[in-house]
Amino acid sequence: MTVTPPRTPRTDGPVSVPPARSAARSGETAPEAAGEAGELPAASSGFLAKAALVTAALSVAGALLGLVRDQALARLFGAGSDTDAFLVAWTVPEFAATLLIEDGLAFALIPAFSMALARRSQGAPGDPVRALVAGTLPRLSLAFVAVGALLVGAAPQVVDVLAPGLPDPALAVDCTRLTATCAVSFGLAGYCSAALRAHRRYVAPAAIYVAYNVGIVTGMYVLGGRWGVRSAAGGVAVGGLLMVLVQLPSLIGQLRKGRTAGEASVGQEEPRPLDTALLATVLLFALCRQSQTLIERFLASQLPAGAISHLNYAQKVAQMPMILSVMVCTVTFPVVARALAEGDAERARSRVERDLALASCIVLLGTAAIVACAPQIVELLFQRGAFTARDTAATAGVMRVYALGLLGQTLVGVLVRSYFSGGRGSWYPVGAMAGGIVVTSWIGAWGIAPWGVYGIAVANATGITVTALVLLAGMGPRSVPIGVRGVLGELSRPVWAALAATLAGALAAARFADPVQGLGVGGLTVTVVFLLVGRALGAQGIVSAFRTVRSATRRLSHGRS
């Protein structure tokens, strides 16, 4: 099933775009003359809610499969030197996902496709969307192949740089050569995702991590007995290919629909490459952001065996609330980009402020649950096979520290989209992220001796929080002009609710020896306390959620009567 906005009949000639604010107030989408392509300049709140729900559901499915993947890795290979070797190679797909799917390439492509769709709807000659594809996809594909080949050839040097203290670098080199294929597959998958989201097609892009993790888990269980931990790296290669295949039919269908509309216009348009300054700044930002992982792996490689694994398992679980919270702006980023392409800064500002309020409530609720119930979560998910009680205690402690930076991670994810949604290069986010990396590096180097892995986690949380504050301070002429003081005041309300919920949840969870009971009671306590305190304080995201539930309940009761 594909979530698509309602289509309008085709009209002849260019059509002026109605004001988006009036469409938003009426709760309906504004029509446009896009022929069979069916693009809309503004999506209704109902459509965005459905798209967010579908995206969140598939993202949760992908995240749960990611937990299954991590559980399989822990069960089959434990938390020792072999797993450390694979996780060094895992740095390549982590970087590729950030650069090519989640942040970098999407920040450049979604505004570009949004502008092309806006020009198509205004009757531009030819088909601006197909011209953009022709000018970008071949060149980017060659770049992906070149980077992949370079990583395969330079795998020994890459491992030496990432983890100089690794006891078995040969195993890490083999795994790195297998994971290097994702430079190509992730690049193509990211291109498809950006193009489809700009067309407001969300199902296929949201399903890519389901396909990816299926490939990895299958690879470990099918080849684990013969290849050992190399089977996980082979699964990365297979999963990357599946990410592309799951999106191709939908993208091809959209481009074919656009062909009919484009051929109806007189004249042709030359292929349009991406703006070089924009591409450079978004990729540098994503590279700086992902370099936090490089710093962690580099520092942890100097600690006893298993340190990298404990950091990895803690980070994967702790980041789940952040991933869910960022789903909000994943759906609305094309809406903000389209609003700016049409010159409607007010609609973009309102959307970004609502995204910040809702995303912060989601991530703070998850943060409270993780801090309160970390031992129970890790024991329930990982403590079996080669993963011991000692590993559980170490991972849970690191996870609690990591969680302190989740709000900063979410704010960075929402705010940076605002800087790049206009389709112009901006060096301010790059500088903000570089400043955060300096903080992370300094605290990590200073804290590793007295605190070990905890020092690395503290450095991560502090560095990303500094980046978030710098980005928030720079909002205005460089980005969507939101009210910074109002946003800070709004953020303080769910923060207080999260503190109260964490304390209550930790006390409740500690009363039970069984991890299932502790997690159930602790998680329920966290949720109830967070919602009640947040509503009492007037947190916008929580109040809106209660209003939505109340409205849905009334509709159900009316339907039954």
PDB file of N, CA and C in Angstrom, residues 62-139:
ATOM      1  N   GLY A  62      11.564  -1.904  11.486  1.00  0.00           N
ATOM      2  CA  GLY A  62      12.985  -1.963  11.170  1.00  0.00           C
ATOM      3  C   GLY A  62      13.857  -1.920  12.410  1.00  0.00           C
ATOM      4  N   ALA A  63      13.461  -1.072  13.401  1.00  0.00           N
ATOM      5  CA  ALA A  63      14.235  -0.991  14.635  1.00  0.00           C
ATOM      6  C   ALA A  63      14.153  -2.291  15.426  1.00  0.00           C
ATOM      7  N   LEU A  64      12.972  -2.911  15.456  1.00  0.00           N
ATOM      8  CA  LEU A  64      12.837  -4.186  16.154  1.00  0.00           C
ATOM      9  C   LEU A  64      13.669  -5.266  15.479  1.00  0.00           C
ATOM     10  N   LEU A  65      13.680  -5.258  14.154  1.00  0.00           N
ATOM     11  CA  LEU A  65      14.548  -6.196  13.450  1.00  0.00           C
ATOM     12  C   LEU A  65      16.017  -5.880  13.712  1.00  0.00           C
ATOM     13  N   GLY A  66      16.316  -4.588  13.920  1.00  0.00           N
ATOM     14  CA  GLY A  66      17.675  -4.232  14.313  1.00  0.00           C
ATOM     15  C   GLY A  66      18.040  -4.807  15.669  1.00  0.00           C
ATOM     16  N   LEU A  67      17.072  -4.827  16.586  1.00  0.00           N
ATOM     17  CA  LEU A  67      17.313  -5.468  17.874  1.00  0.00           C
ATOM     18  C   LEU A  67      17.498  -6.977  17.714  1.00  0.00           C
ATOM     19  N   VAL A  68      16.689  -7.569  16.831  1.00  0.00           N
ATOM     20  CA  VAL A  68      16.868  -8.998  16.545  1.00  0.00           C
ATOM     21  C   VAL A  68      18.264  -9.243  15.984  1.00  0.00           C
ATOM     22  N   ARG A  69      18.703  -8.357  15.102  1.00  0.00           N
ATOM     23  CA  ARG A  69      20.062  -8.454  14.546  1.00  0.00           C
ATOM     24  C   ARG A  69      21.112  -8.391  15.641  1.00  0.00           C
ATOM     25  N   ASP A  70      20.968  -7.406  16.557  1.00  0.00           N
ATOM     26  CA  ASP A  70      21.939  -7.268  17.641  1.00  0.00           C
ATOM     27  C   ASP A  70      21.872  -8.452  18.610  1.00  0.00           C
ATOM     28  N   GLN A  71      20.653  -8.945  18.838  1.00  0.00           N
ATOM     29  CA  GLN A  71      20.517 -10.128  19.687  1.00  0.00           C
ATOM     30  C   GLN A  71      21.202 -11.336  19.059  1.00  0.00           C
ATOM     31  N   ALA A  72      21.015 -11.499  17.736  1.00  0.00           N
ATOM     32  CA  ALA A  72      21.664 -12.609  17.040  1.00  0.00           C
ATOM     33  C   ALA A  72      23.182 -12.473  17.103  1.00  0.00           C
ATOM     34  N   LEU A  73      23.679 -11.241  16.930  1.00  0.00           N
ATOM     35  CA  LEU A  73      25.125 -11.007  17.012  1.00  0.00           C
ATOM     36  C   LEU A  73      25.647 -11.351  18.401  1.00  0.00           C
ATOM     37  N   ALA A  74      24.903 -10.920  19.443  1.00  0.00           N
ATOM     38  CA  ALA A  74      25.333 -11.205  20.812  1.00  0.00           C
ATOM     39  C   ALA A  74      25.258 -12.699  21.112  1.00  0.00           C
ATOM     40  N   ARG A  75      24.195 -13.349  20.626  1.00  0.00           N
ATOM     41  CA  ARG A  75      24.011 -14.772  20.930  1.00  0.00           C
ATOM     42  C   ARG A  75      25.043 -15.633  20.213  1.00  0.00           C
ATOM     43  N   LEU A  76      25.309 -15.315  18.942  1.00  0.00           N
ATOM     44  CA  LEU A  76      26.209 -16.140  18.141  1.00  0.00           C
ATOM     45  C   LEU A  76      27.677 -15.858  18.428  1.00  0.00           C
ATOM     46  N   PHE A  77      28.016 -14.582  18.676  1.00  0.00           N
ATOM     47  CA  PHE A  77      29.429 -14.215  18.747  1.00  0.00           C
ATOM     48  C   PHE A  77      29.822 -13.500  20.036  1.00  0.00           C
ATOM     49  N   GLY A  78      28.846 -13.238  20.942  1.00  0.00           N
ATOM     50  CA  GLY A  78      29.161 -12.660  22.241  1.00  0.00           C
ATOM     51  C   GLY A  78      29.584 -11.200  22.167  1.00  0.00           C
ATOM     52  N   ALA A  79      30.447 -10.795  23.091  1.00  0.00           N
ATOM     53  CA  ALA A  79      30.929  -9.409  23.153  1.00  0.00           C
ATOM     54  C   ALA A  79      32.439  -9.416  23.335  1.00  0.00           C
ATOM     55  N   GLY A  80      33.132 -10.110  22.438  1.00  0.00           N
ATOM     56  CA  GLY A  80      34.582 -10.244  22.546  1.00  0.00           C
ATOM     57  C   GLY A  80      35.312  -9.673  21.357  1.00  0.00           C
ATOM     58  N   SER A  81      36.491 -10.202  21.088  1.00  0.00           N
ATOM     59  CA  SER A  81      37.348  -9.647  20.044  1.00  0.00           C
ATOM     60  C   SER A  81      36.766  -9.834  18.647  1.00  0.00           C
ATOM     61  N   ASP A  82      36.094 -10.961  18.376  1.00  0.00           N
ATOM     62  CA  ASP A  82      35.494 -11.164  17.057  1.00  0.00           C
ATOM     63  C   ASP A  82      34.413 -10.123  16.780  1.00  0.00           C
ATOM     64  N   THR A  83      33.552  -9.902  17.773  1.00  0.00           N
ATOM     65  CA  THR A  83      32.498  -8.907  17.598  1.00  0.00           C
ATOM     66  C   THR A  83      33.098  -7.513  17.464  1.00  0.00           C
ATOM     67  N   ASP A  84      34.143  -7.218  18.219  1.00  0.00           N
ATOM     68  CA  ASP A  84      34.816  -5.924  18.085  1.00  0.00           C
ATOM     69  C   ASP A  84      35.321  -5.725  16.657  1.00  0.00           C
ATOM     70  N   ALA A  85      35.866  -6.782  16.056  1.00  0.00           N
ATOM     71  CA  ALA A  85      36.381  -6.681  14.688  1.00  0.00           C
ATOM     72  C   ALA A  85      35.260  -6.356  13.713  1.00  0.00           C
ATOM     73  N   PHE A  86      34.115  -7.023  13.863  1.00  0.00           N
ATOM     74  CA  PHE A  86      32.985  -6.716  12.976  1.00  0.00           C
ATOM     75  C   PHE A  86      32.479  -5.299  13.190  1.00  0.00           C
ATOM     76  N   LEU A  87      32.428  -4.851  14.451  1.00  0.00           N
ATOM     77  CA  LEU A  87      31.889  -3.524  14.728  1.00  0.00           C
ATOM     78  C   LEU A  87      32.807  -2.423  14.221  1.00  0.00           C
ATOM     79  N   VAL A  88      34.087  -2.695  14.102  1.00  0.00           N
ATOM     80  CA  VAL A  88      34.966  -1.732  13.432  1.00  0.00           C
ATOM     81  C   VAL A  88      34.552  -1.616  11.954  1.00  0.00           C
ATOM     82  N   ALA A  89      34.319  -2.767  11.312  1.00  0.00           N
ATOM     83  CA  ALA A  89      33.843  -2.745   9.923  1.00  0.00           C
ATOM     84  C   ALA A  89      32.446  -2.158   9.821  1.00  0.00           C
ATOM     85  N   TRP A  90      31.654  -2.292  10.871  1.00  0.00           N
ATOM     86  CA  TRP A  90      30.298  -1.738  10.907  1.00  0.00           C
ATOM     87  C   TRP A  90      30.323  -0.215  10.804  1.00  0.00           C
ATOM     88  N   THR A  91      31.469   0.401  11.094  1.00  0.00           N
ATOM     89  CA  THR A  91      31.600   1.845  10.955  1.00  0.00           C
ATOM     90  C   THR A  91      31.291   2.289   9.535  1.00  0.00           C
ATOM     91  N   VAL A  92      31.621   1.474   8.542  1.00  0.00           N
ATOM     92  CA  VAL A  92      31.393   1.856   7.137  1.00  0.00           C
ATOM     93  C   VAL A  92      29.899   2.006   6.848  1.00  0.00           C
ATOM     94  N   PRO A  93      29.039   1.003   7.116  1.00  0.00           N
ATOM     95  CA  PRO A  93      27.612   1.231   6.876  1.00  0.00           C
ATOM     96  C   PRO A  93      27.008   2.301   7.777  1.00  0.00           C
ATOM     97  N   GLU A  94      27.532   2.475   8.990  1.00  0.00           N
ATOM     98  CA  GLU A  94      27.025   3.563   9.840  1.00  0.00           C
ATOM     99  C   GLU A  94      27.296   4.914   9.193  1.00  0.00           C
ATOM    100  N   PHE A  95      28.497   5.087   8.687  1.00  0.00           N
ATOM    101  CA  PHE A  95      28.827   6.324   7.986  1.00  0.00           C
ATOM    102  C   PHE A  95      27.994   6.471   6.722  1.00  0.00           C
ATOM    103  N   ALA A  96      27.876   5.390   5.960  1.00  0.00           N
ATOM    104  CA  ALA A  96      27.138   5.446   4.707  1.00  0.00           C
ATOM    105  C   ALA A  96      25.674   5.787   4.947  1.00  0.00           C
ATOM    106  N   ALA A  97      25.072   5.232   6.004  1.00  0.00           N
ATOM    107  CA  ALA A  97      23.667   5.528   6.294  1.00  0.00           C
ATOM    108  C   ALA A  97      23.480   7.007   6.609  1.00  0.00           C
ATOM    109  N   THR A  98      24.390   7.578   7.403  1.00  0.00           N
ATOM    110  CA  THR A  98      24.274   8.995   7.752  1.00  0.00           C
ATOM    111  C   THR A  98      24.528   9.889   6.546  1.00  0.00           C
ATOM    112  N   LEU A  99      25.567   9.572   5.775  1.00  0.00           N
ATOM    113  CA  LEU A  99      25.934  10.427   4.642  1.00  0.00           C
ATOM    114  C   LEU A  99      24.960  10.310   3.480  1.00  0.00           C
ATOM    115  N   LEU A 100      24.464   9.113   3.220  1.00  0.00           N
ATOM    116  CA  LEU A 100      23.761   8.856   1.973  1.00  0.00           C
ATOM    117  C   LEU A 100      22.259   8.634   2.122  1.00  0.00           C
ATOM    118  N   ILE A 101      21.781   8.323   3.323  1.00  0.00           N
ATOM    119  CA  ILE A 101      20.355   8.028   3.486  1.00  0.00           C
ATOM    120  C   ILE A 101      19.697   8.994   4.459  1.00  0.00           C
ATOM    121  N   GLU A 102      20.206   9.067   5.674  1.00  0.00           N
ATOM    122  CA  GLU A 102      19.482   9.761   6.731  1.00  0.00           C
ATOM    123  C   GLU A 102      19.703  11.264   6.726  1.00  0.00           C
ATOM    124  N   ASP A 103      20.907  11.714   6.492  1.00  0.00           N
ATOM    125  CA  ASP A 103      21.208  13.138   6.608  1.00  0.00           C
ATOM    126  C   ASP A 103      21.731  13.722   5.292  1.00  0.00           C
ATOM    127  N   GLY A 104      23.007  13.466   5.006  1.00  0.00           N
ATOM    128  CA  GLY A 104      23.721  14.194   3.967  1.00  0.00           C
ATOM    129  C   GLY A 104      23.001  14.324   2.640  1.00  0.00           C
ATOM    130  N   LEU A 105      22.867  13.234   1.911  1.00  0.00           N
ATOM    131  CA  LEU A 105      22.312  13.292   0.564  1.00  0.00           C
ATOM    132  C   LEU A 105      20.859  13.735   0.584  1.00  0.00           C
ATOM    133  N   ALA A 106      20.098  13.318   1.600  1.00  0.00           N
ATOM    134  CA  ALA A 106      18.685  13.708   1.686  1.00  0.00           C
ATOM    135  C   ALA A 106      18.546  15.219   1.839  1.00  0.00           C
ATOM    136  N   PHE A 107      19.448  15.867   2.609  1.00  0.00           N
ATOM    137  CA  PHE A 107      19.368  17.306   2.801  1.00  0.00           C
ATOM    138  C   PHE A 107      19.564  18.066   1.494  1.00  0.00           C
ATOM    139  N   ALA A 108      20.319  17.491   0.581  1.00  0.00           N
ATOM    140  CA  ALA A 108      20.540  18.132  -0.711  1.00  0.00           C
ATOM    141  C   ALA A 108      19.452  17.774  -1.720  1.00  0.00           C
ATOM    142  N   LEU A 109      19.028  16.519  -1.737  1.00  0.00           N
ATOM    143  CA  LEU A 109      18.123  16.055  -2.790  1.00  0.00           C
ATOM    144  C   LEU A 109      16.663  16.430  -2.554  1.00  0.00           C
ATOM    145  N   ILE A 110      16.187  16.357  -1.322  1.00  0.00           N
ATOM    146  CA  ILE A 110      14.767  16.656  -1.087  1.00  0.00           C
ATOM    147  C   ILE A 110      14.428  18.104  -1.447  1.00  0.00           C
ATOM    148  N   PRO A 111      15.214  19.117  -1.027  1.00  0.00           N
ATOM    149  CA  PRO A 111      14.916  20.470  -1.510  1.00  0.00           C
ATOM    150  C   PRO A 111      15.021  20.596  -3.029  1.00  0.00           C
ATOM    151  N   ALA A 112      15.985  19.894  -3.646  1.00  0.00           N
ATOM    152  CA  ALA A 112      16.123  19.971  -5.105  1.00  0.00           C
ATOM    153  C   ALA A 112      14.908  19.380  -5.796  1.00  0.00           C
ATOM    154  N   PHE A 113      14.442  18.218  -5.344  1.00  0.00           N
ATOM    155  CA  PHE A 113      13.247  17.626  -5.936  1.00  0.00           C
ATOM    156  C   PHE A 113      12.007  18.465  -5.626  1.00  0.00           C
ATOM    157  N   SER A 114      11.940  19.053  -4.436  1.00  0.00           N
ATOM    158  CA  SER A 114      10.802  19.908  -4.098  1.00  0.00           C
ATOM    159  C   SER A 114      10.738  21.113  -5.022  1.00  0.00           C
ATOM    160  N   MET A 115      11.886  21.712  -5.306  1.00  0.00           N
ATOM    161  CA  MET A 115      11.915  22.842  -6.238  1.00  0.00           C
ATOM    162  C   MET A 115      11.514  22.398  -7.642  1.00  0.00           C
ATOM    163  N   ALA A 116      11.995  21.227  -8.075  1.00  0.00           N
ATOM    164  CA  ALA A 116      11.636  20.733  -9.407  1.00  0.00           C
ATOM    165  C   ALA A 116      10.136  20.452  -9.500  1.00  0.00           C
ATOM    166  N   LEU A 117       9.549  19.901  -8.440  1.00  0.00           N
ATOM    167  CA  LEU A 117       8.112  19.638  -8.435  1.00  0.00           C
ATOM    168  C   LEU A 117       7.314  20.936  -8.436  1.00  0.00           C
ATOM    169  N   ALA A 118       7.802  21.948  -7.703  1.00  0.00           N
ATOM    170  CA  ALA A 118       7.121  23.240  -7.714  1.00  0.00           C
ATOM    171  C   ALA A 118       7.176  23.878  -9.100  1.00  0.00           C
ATOM    172  N   ARG A 119       8.310  23.784  -9.768  1.00  0.00           N
ATOM    173  CA  ARG A 119       8.435  24.335 -11.116  1.00  0.00           C
ATOM    174  C   ARG A 119       7.554  23.577 -12.096  1.00  0.00           C
ATOM    175  N   ARG A 120       7.473  22.239 -11.919  1.00  0.00           N
ATOM    176  CA  ARG A 120       6.596  21.462 -12.800  1.00  0.00           C
ATOM    177  C   ARG A 120       5.142  21.903 -12.624  1.00  0.00           C
ATOM    178  N   SER A 121       4.710  22.095 -11.365  1.00  0.00           N
ATOM    179  CA  SER A 121       3.316  22.477 -11.106  1.00  0.00           C
ATOM    180  C   SER A 121       2.991  23.863 -11.640  1.00  0.00           C
ATOM    181  N   GLN A 122       4.012  24.720 -11.807  1.00  0.00           N
ATOM    182  CA  GLN A 122       3.809  26.066 -12.328  1.00  0.00           C
ATOM    183  C   GLN A 122       3.936  26.134 -13.846  1.00  0.00           C
ATOM    184  N   GLY A 123       4.061  24.956 -14.489  1.00  0.00           N
ATOM    185  CA  GLY A 123       4.055  24.906 -15.944  1.00  0.00           C
ATOM    186  C   GLY A 123       5.393  25.133 -16.604  1.00  0.00           C
ATOM    187  N   ALA A 124       6.502  24.787 -15.932  1.00  0.00           N
ATOM    188  CA  ALA A 124       7.827  24.954 -16.536  1.00  0.00           C
ATOM    189  C   ALA A 124       7.946  24.062 -17.768  1.00  0.00           C
ATOM    190  N   PRO A 125       8.713  24.476 -18.789  1.00  0.00           N
ATOM    191  CA  PRO A 125       8.853  23.648 -19.999  1.00  0.00           C
ATOM    192  C   PRO A 125       9.536  22.322 -19.713  1.00  0.00           C
ATOM    193  N   GLY A 126       9.158  21.292 -20.454  1.00  0.00           N
ATOM    194  CA  GLY A 126       9.734  19.970 -20.249  1.00  0.00           C
ATOM    195  C   GLY A 126       9.289  19.400 -18.921  1.00  0.00           C
ATOM    196  N   ASP A 127      10.129  18.590 -18.330  1.00  0.00           N
ATOM    197  CA  ASP A 127       9.846  18.012 -17.017  1.00  0.00           C
ATOM    198  C   ASP A 127      11.042  18.278 -16.117  1.00  0.00           C
ATOM    199  N   PRO A 128      10.966  19.266 -15.211  1.00  0.00           N
ATOM    200  CA  PRO A 128      12.102  19.579 -14.337  1.00  0.00           C
ATOM    201  C   PRO A 128      12.545  18.399 -13.469  1.00  0.00           C
ATOM    202  N   VAL A 129      11.612  17.514 -13.110  1.00  0.00           N
ATOM    203  CA  VAL A 129      11.977  16.383 -12.259  1.00  0.00           C
ATOM    204  C   VAL A 129      12.875  15.418 -13.019  1.00  0.00           C
ATOM    205  N   ARG A 130      12.485  15.054 -14.230  1.00  0.00           N
ATOM    206  CA  ARG A 130      13.308  14.143 -15.026  1.00  0.00           C
ATOM    207  C   ARG A 130      14.632  14.796 -15.392  1.00  0.00           C
ATOM    208  N   ALA A 131      14.636  16.125 -15.586  1.00  0.00           N
ATOM    209  CA  ALA A 131      15.895  16.814 -15.868  1.00  0.00           C
ATOM    210  C   ALA A 131      16.836  16.735 -14.665  1.00  0.00           C
ATOM    211  N   LEU A 132      16.272  16.834 -13.465  1.00  0.00           N
ATOM    212  CA  LEU A 132      17.095  16.713 -12.263  1.00  0.00           C
ATOM    213  C   LEU A 132      17.682  15.310 -12.135  1.00  0.00           C
ATOM    214  N   VAL A 133      16.873  14.286 -12.397  1.00  0.00           N
ATOM    215  CA  VAL A 133      17.366  12.905 -12.345  1.00  0.00           C
ATOM    216  C   VAL A 133      18.485  12.696 -13.356  1.00  0.00           C
ATOM    217  N   ALA A 134      18.279  13.184 -14.571  1.00  0.00           N
ATOM    218  CA  ALA A 134      19.295  13.014 -15.609  1.00  0.00           C
ATOM    219  C   ALA A 134      20.594  13.724 -15.269  1.00  0.00           C
ATOM    220  N   GLY A 135      20.497  14.831 -14.545  1.00  0.00           N
ATOM    221  CA  GLY A 135      21.700  15.589 -14.223  1.00  0.00           C
ATOM    222  C   GLY A 135      22.411  15.133 -12.963  1.00  0.00           C
ATOM    223  N   THR A 136      21.768  14.300 -12.146  1.00  0.00           N
ATOM    224  CA  THR A 136      22.358  13.928 -10.863  1.00  0.00           C
ATOM    225  C   THR A 136      22.646  12.440 -10.715  1.00  0.00           C
ATOM    226  N   LEU A 137      21.723  11.583 -11.117  1.00  0.00           N
ATOM    227  CA  LEU A 137      21.860  10.157 -10.820  1.00  0.00           C
ATOM    228  C   LEU A 137      23.097   9.529 -11.463  1.00  0.00           C
ATOM    229  N   PRO A 138      23.395   9.751 -12.756  1.00  0.00           N
ATOM    230  CA  PRO A 138      24.593   9.125 -13.340  1.00  0.00           C
ATOM    231  C   PRO A 138      25.886   9.557 -12.645  1.00  0.00           C
ATOM    232  N   ARG A 139      26.007  10.838 -12.345  1.00  0.00           N
ATOM    233  CA  ARG A 139      27.245  11.326 -11.728  1.00  0.00           C
ATOM    234  C   ARG A 139      27.394  10.793 -10.298  1.00  0.00           C
TER     235      ARG A 139
END
